[in-house]
Tab-separated table of C-alpha atoms in Angstrom:
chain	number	residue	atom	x	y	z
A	244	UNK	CA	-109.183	-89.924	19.367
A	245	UNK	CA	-105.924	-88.370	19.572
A	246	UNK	CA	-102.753	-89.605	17.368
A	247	UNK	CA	-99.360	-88.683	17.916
A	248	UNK	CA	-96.573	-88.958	15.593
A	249	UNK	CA	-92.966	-89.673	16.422
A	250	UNK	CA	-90.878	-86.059	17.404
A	251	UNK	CA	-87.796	-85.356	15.083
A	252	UNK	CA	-84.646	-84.560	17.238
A	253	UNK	CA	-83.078	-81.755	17.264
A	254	UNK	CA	-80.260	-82.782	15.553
A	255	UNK	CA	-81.834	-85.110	13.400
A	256	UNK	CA	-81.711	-83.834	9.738
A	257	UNK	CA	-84.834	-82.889	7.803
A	258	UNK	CA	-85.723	-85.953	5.222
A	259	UNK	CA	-85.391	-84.488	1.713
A	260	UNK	CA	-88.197	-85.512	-0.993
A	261	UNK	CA	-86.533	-85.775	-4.526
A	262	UNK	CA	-88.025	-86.755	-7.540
A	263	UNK	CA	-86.421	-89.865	-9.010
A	264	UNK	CA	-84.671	-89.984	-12.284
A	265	UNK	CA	-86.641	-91.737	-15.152
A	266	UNK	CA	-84.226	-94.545	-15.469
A	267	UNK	CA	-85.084	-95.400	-11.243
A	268	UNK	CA	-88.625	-95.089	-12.005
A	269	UNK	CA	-88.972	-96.876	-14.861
A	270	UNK	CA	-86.925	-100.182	-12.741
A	271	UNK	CA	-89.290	-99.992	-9.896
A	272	UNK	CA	-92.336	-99.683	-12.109
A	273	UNK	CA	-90.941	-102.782	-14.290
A	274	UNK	CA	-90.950	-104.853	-10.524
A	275	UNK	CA	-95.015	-104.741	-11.333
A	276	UNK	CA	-95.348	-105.422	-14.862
A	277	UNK	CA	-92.655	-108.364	-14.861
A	278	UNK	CA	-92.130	-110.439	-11.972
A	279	UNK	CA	-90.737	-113.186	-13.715
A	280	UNK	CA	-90.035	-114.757	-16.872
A	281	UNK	CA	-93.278	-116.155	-17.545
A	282	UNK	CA	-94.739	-112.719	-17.068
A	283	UNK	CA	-92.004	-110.925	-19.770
A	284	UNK	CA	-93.044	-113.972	-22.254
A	285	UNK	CA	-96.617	-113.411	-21.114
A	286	UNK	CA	-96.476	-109.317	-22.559
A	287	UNK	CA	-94.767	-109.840	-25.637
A	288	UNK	CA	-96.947	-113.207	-26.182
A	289	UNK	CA	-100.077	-110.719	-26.116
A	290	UNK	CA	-98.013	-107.825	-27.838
A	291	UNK	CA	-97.653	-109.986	-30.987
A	292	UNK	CA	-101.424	-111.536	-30.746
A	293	UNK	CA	-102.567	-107.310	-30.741
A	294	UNK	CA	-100.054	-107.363	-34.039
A	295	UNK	CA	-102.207	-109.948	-35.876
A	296	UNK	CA	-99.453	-112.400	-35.957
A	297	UNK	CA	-100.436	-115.822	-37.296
A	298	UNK	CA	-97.398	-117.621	-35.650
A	299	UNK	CA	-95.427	-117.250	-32.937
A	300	UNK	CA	-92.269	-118.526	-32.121
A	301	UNK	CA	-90.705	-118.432	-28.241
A	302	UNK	CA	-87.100	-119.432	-27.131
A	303	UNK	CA	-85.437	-119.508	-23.690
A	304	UNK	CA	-82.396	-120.124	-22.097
A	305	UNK	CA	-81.286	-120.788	-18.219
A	306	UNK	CA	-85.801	-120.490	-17.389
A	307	UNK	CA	-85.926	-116.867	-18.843
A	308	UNK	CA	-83.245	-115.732	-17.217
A	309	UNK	CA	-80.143	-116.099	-19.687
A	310	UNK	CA	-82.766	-115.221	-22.812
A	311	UNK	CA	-86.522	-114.656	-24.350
A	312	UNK	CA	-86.897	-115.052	-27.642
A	313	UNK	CA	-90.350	-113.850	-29.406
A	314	UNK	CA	-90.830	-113.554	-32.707
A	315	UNK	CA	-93.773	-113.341	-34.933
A	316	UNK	CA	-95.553	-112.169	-38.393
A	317	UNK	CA	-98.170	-109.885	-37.659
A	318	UNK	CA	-98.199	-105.773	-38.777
A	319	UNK	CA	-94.617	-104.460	-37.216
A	320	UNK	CA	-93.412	-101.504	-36.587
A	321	UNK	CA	-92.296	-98.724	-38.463
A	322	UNK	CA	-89.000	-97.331	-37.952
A	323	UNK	CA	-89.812	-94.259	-36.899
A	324	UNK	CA	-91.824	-95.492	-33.966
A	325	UNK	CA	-89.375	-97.919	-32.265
A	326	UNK	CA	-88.251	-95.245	-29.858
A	327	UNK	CA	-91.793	-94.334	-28.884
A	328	UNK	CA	-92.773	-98.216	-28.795
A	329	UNK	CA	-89.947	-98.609	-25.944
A	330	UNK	CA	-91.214	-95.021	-23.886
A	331	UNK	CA	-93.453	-95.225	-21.219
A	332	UNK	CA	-97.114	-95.175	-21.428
A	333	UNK	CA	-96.873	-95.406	-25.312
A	334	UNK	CA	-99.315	-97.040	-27.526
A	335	UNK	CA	-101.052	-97.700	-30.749
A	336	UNK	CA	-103.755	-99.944	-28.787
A	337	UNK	CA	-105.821	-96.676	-27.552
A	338	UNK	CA	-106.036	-93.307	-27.080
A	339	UNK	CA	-107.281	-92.687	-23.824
A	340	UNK	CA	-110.781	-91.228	-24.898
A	341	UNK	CA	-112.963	-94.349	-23.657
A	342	UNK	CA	-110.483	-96.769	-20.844
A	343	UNK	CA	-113.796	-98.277	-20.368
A	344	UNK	CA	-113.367	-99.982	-24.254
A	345	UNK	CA	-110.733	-101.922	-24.623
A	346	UNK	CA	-110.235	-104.665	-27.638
A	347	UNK	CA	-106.139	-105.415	-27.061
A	348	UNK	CA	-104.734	-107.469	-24.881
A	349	UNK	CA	-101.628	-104.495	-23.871
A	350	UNK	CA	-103.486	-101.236	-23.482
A	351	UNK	CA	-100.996	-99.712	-20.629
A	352	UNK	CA	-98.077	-99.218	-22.835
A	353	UNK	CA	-95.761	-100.101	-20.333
A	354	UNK	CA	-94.679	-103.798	-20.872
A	355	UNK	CA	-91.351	-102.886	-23.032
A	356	UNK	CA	-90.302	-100.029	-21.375
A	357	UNK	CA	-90.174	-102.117	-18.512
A	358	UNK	CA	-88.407	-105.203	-19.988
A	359	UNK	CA	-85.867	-102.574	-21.220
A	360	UNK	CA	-85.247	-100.976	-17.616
A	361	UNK	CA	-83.763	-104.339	-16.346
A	362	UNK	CA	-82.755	-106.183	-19.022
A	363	UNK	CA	-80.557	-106.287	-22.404
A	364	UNK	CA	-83.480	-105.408	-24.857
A	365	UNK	CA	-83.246	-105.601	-28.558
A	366	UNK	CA	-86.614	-104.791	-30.851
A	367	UNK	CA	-85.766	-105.870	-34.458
A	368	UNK	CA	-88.956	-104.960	-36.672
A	369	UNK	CA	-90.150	-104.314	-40.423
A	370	UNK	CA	-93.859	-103.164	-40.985
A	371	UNK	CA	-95.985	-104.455	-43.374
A	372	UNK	CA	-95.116	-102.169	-46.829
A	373	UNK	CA	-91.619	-101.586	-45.558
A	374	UNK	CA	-88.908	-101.552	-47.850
A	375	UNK	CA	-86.444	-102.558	-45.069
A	376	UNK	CA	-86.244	-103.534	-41.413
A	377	UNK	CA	-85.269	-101.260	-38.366
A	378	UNK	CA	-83.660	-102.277	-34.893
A	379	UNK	CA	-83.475	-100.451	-31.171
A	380	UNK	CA	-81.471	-101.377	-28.514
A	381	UNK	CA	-82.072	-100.995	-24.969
A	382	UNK	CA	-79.615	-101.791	-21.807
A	383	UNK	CA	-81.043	-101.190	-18.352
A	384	UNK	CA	-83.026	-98.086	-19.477
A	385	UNK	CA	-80.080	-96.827	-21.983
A	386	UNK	CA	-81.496	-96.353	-25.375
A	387	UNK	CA	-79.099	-96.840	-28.610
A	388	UNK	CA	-80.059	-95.078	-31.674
A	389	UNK	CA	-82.113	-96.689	-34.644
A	390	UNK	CA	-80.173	-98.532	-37.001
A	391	UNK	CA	-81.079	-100.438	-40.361
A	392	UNK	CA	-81.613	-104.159	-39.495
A	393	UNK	CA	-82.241	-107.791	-41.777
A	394	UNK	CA	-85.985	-109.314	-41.332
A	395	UNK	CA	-88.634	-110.373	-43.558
A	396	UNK	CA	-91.550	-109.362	-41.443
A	397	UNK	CA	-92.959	-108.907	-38.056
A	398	UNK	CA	-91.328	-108.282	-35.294
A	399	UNK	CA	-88.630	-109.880	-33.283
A	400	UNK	CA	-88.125	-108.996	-29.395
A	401	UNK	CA	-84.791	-110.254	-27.616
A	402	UNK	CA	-84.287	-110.144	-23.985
A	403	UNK	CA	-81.100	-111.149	-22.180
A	404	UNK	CA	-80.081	-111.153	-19.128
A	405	UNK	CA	-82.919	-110.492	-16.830
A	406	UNK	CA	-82.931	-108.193	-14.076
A	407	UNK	CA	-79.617	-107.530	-14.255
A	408	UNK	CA	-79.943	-104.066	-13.736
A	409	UNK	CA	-82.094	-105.051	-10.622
A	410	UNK	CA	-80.106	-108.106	-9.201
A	411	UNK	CA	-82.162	-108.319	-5.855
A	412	UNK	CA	-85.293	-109.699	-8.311
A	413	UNK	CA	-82.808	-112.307	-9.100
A	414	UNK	CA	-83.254	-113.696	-5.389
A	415	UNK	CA	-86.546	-114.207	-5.845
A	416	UNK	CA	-86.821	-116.163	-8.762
A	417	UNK	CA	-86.882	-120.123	-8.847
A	418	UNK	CA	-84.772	-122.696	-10.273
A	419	UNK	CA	-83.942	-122.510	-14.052
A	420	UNK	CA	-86.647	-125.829	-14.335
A	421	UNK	CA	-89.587	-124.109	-12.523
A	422	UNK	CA	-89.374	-120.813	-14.202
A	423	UNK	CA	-89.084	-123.088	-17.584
A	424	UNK	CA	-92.438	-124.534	-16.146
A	425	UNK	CA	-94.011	-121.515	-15.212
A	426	UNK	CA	-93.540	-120.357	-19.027
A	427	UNK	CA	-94.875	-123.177	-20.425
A	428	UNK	CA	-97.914	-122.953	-18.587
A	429	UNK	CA	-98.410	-119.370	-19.763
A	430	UNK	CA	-98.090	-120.320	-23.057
A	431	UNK	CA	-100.326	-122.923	-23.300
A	432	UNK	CA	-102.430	-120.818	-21.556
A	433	UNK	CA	-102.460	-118.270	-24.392
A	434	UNK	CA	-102.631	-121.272	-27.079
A	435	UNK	CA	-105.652	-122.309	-25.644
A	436	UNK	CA	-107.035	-118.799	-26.065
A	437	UNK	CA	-106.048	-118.132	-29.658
A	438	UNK	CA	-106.565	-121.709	-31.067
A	439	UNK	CA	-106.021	-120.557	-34.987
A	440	UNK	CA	-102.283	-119.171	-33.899
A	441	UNK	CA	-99.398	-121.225	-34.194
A	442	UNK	CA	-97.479	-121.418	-31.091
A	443	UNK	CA	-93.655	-122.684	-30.704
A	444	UNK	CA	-91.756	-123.210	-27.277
A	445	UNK	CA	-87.794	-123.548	-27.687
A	446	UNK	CA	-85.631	-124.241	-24.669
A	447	UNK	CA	-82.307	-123.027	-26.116
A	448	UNK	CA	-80.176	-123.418	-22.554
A	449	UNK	CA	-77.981	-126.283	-24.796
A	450	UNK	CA	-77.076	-123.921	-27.308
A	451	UNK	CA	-78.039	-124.643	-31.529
A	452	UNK	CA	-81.474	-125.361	-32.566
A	453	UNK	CA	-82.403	-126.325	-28.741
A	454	UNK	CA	-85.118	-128.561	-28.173
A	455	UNK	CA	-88.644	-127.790	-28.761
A	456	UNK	CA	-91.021	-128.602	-25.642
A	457	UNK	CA	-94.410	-127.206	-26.876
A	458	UNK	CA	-96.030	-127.081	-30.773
A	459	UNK	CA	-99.457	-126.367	-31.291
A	460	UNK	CA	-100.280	-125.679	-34.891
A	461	UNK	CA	-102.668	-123.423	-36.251
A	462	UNK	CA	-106.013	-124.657	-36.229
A	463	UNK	CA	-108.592	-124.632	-38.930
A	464	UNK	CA	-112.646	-124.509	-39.364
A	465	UNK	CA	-115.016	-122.554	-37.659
A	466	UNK	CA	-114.123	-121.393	-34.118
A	467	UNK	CA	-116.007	-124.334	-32.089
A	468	UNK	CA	-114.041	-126.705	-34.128
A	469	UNK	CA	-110.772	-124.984	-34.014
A	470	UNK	CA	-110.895	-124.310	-30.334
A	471	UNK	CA	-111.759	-128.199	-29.815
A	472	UNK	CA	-108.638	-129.118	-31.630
A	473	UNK	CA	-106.708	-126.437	-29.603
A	474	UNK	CA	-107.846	-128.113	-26.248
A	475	UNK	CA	-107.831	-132.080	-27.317
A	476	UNK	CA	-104.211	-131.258	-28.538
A	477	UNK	CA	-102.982	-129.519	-24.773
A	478	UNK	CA	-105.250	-131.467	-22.327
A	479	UNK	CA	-106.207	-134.556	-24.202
A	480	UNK	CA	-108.957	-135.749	-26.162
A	481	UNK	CA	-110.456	-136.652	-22.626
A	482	UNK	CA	-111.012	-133.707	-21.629
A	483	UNK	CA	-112.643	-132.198	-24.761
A	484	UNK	CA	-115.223	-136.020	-24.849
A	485	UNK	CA	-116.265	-134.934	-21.471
């Protein structure tokens, strides 16, 4: 079978294959780690869950779009490693000897390098032993340099404005109440997996404290029992009887 390709002209100019700058690459890879809000939310859900955090606290504005909120208490980060935490294909969740074991949830080390490419990302972060927090900033793939930040523990990850630096995504996302919906499904979703976390949903679109629309406390007891308590309190004690 023969094939036959399509003749340049003449005068037609020869195509010219570049390699694209990192800040390009890095927006076009963060189209396939974050499609939408409830995707963002879904990484840095899992991020803090790999950090040992014991609570977890979410808040939104304008479905995802305006703001993400997560915060937690698990290990942090040192100081030091915030740039490296925000580079591509950076990790502390493997090393690359065995992809065939993996115990994390994030193993690809690309979920904030992404979130930074097309957003307004702030990582505010004090590691367990840590005399004093550290914060990063991040705008559309422009890094800021370290500076001395105020936080207790954990970690705190702020994302505003969404896909600014990509404004065709924009088009493709849904109303403000069905990206709100699409998060709290993830979230409950991730609840139901780690019944002895305690999860907190805040829609902040209002402005002040906002207005909380999903609490699930930490659970207690063995795991049986704690996951039953996880799943009569999100889908009803029917659900669990039967």
């Amino acid at each position: 079978m023969s094939v036959s390709y399509p003749q340049i002209g003449a005068d037609a100019a020869q195509p010219v294959i570049r390699q694209l700058d990192e800040a390009a690459s890095n927006r076009i890879a963060a189209g396939e780690v974050v499609e939408r809000p409830a995707s963002a939310i879904k990484e840095l859900v899992e991020n803090a869950l790999d950090a040992g955090a014991s609570r977890i606290d979410i808040s939104i504005s304008e479905g995802g779009k305006g703001l993400i909120r997560v915060a937690d208490d698990g290990c942090g980060i040192a100081a030091e490693d915030l740039p490296l935490a925000l580079a591509r294909h950076a990790t502390s969740k493997i090393d690359g000897s065995d992809l065939l074991d993996i115990r994390s949830f994030g193993f690809r080390g690309e979920a904030l390098a992404s979130l930074g490419a097309v957003g307004r990302l702030s990582v505010t972060s004090r590691a367990r032993g840590a005399e004093a927090a550290a914060q990063i900033l991040v705008t559309g793939g422009a890094y800021e340099p370290v500076r001395p930040a105020a936080l207790t523990a954990g970690t705190v990850v702020e994302l505003r404005d969404l896909f600014f630096a990509t404004p065709a995504r924009l088009k493709f996302l849904r109303s403000d109440r069905a990206e709100t919906q699409a998060i709290t499904d993830i979230v409950k979703r991730l609840a139901m997996a780690e019944p002895s976390v305690a999860f907190t949903l805040r829609d902040v679109s209002g402005g002040g404290a906002g207005r909380v629309t999903f609490r699930a406390d930490a659970e207690t007891g063995d795991i049986f029992g704690a996951l039953r308590g996880r799943l009569a309190r999100i889908l009803g004690a029917d659900f669990v009887d039967n």
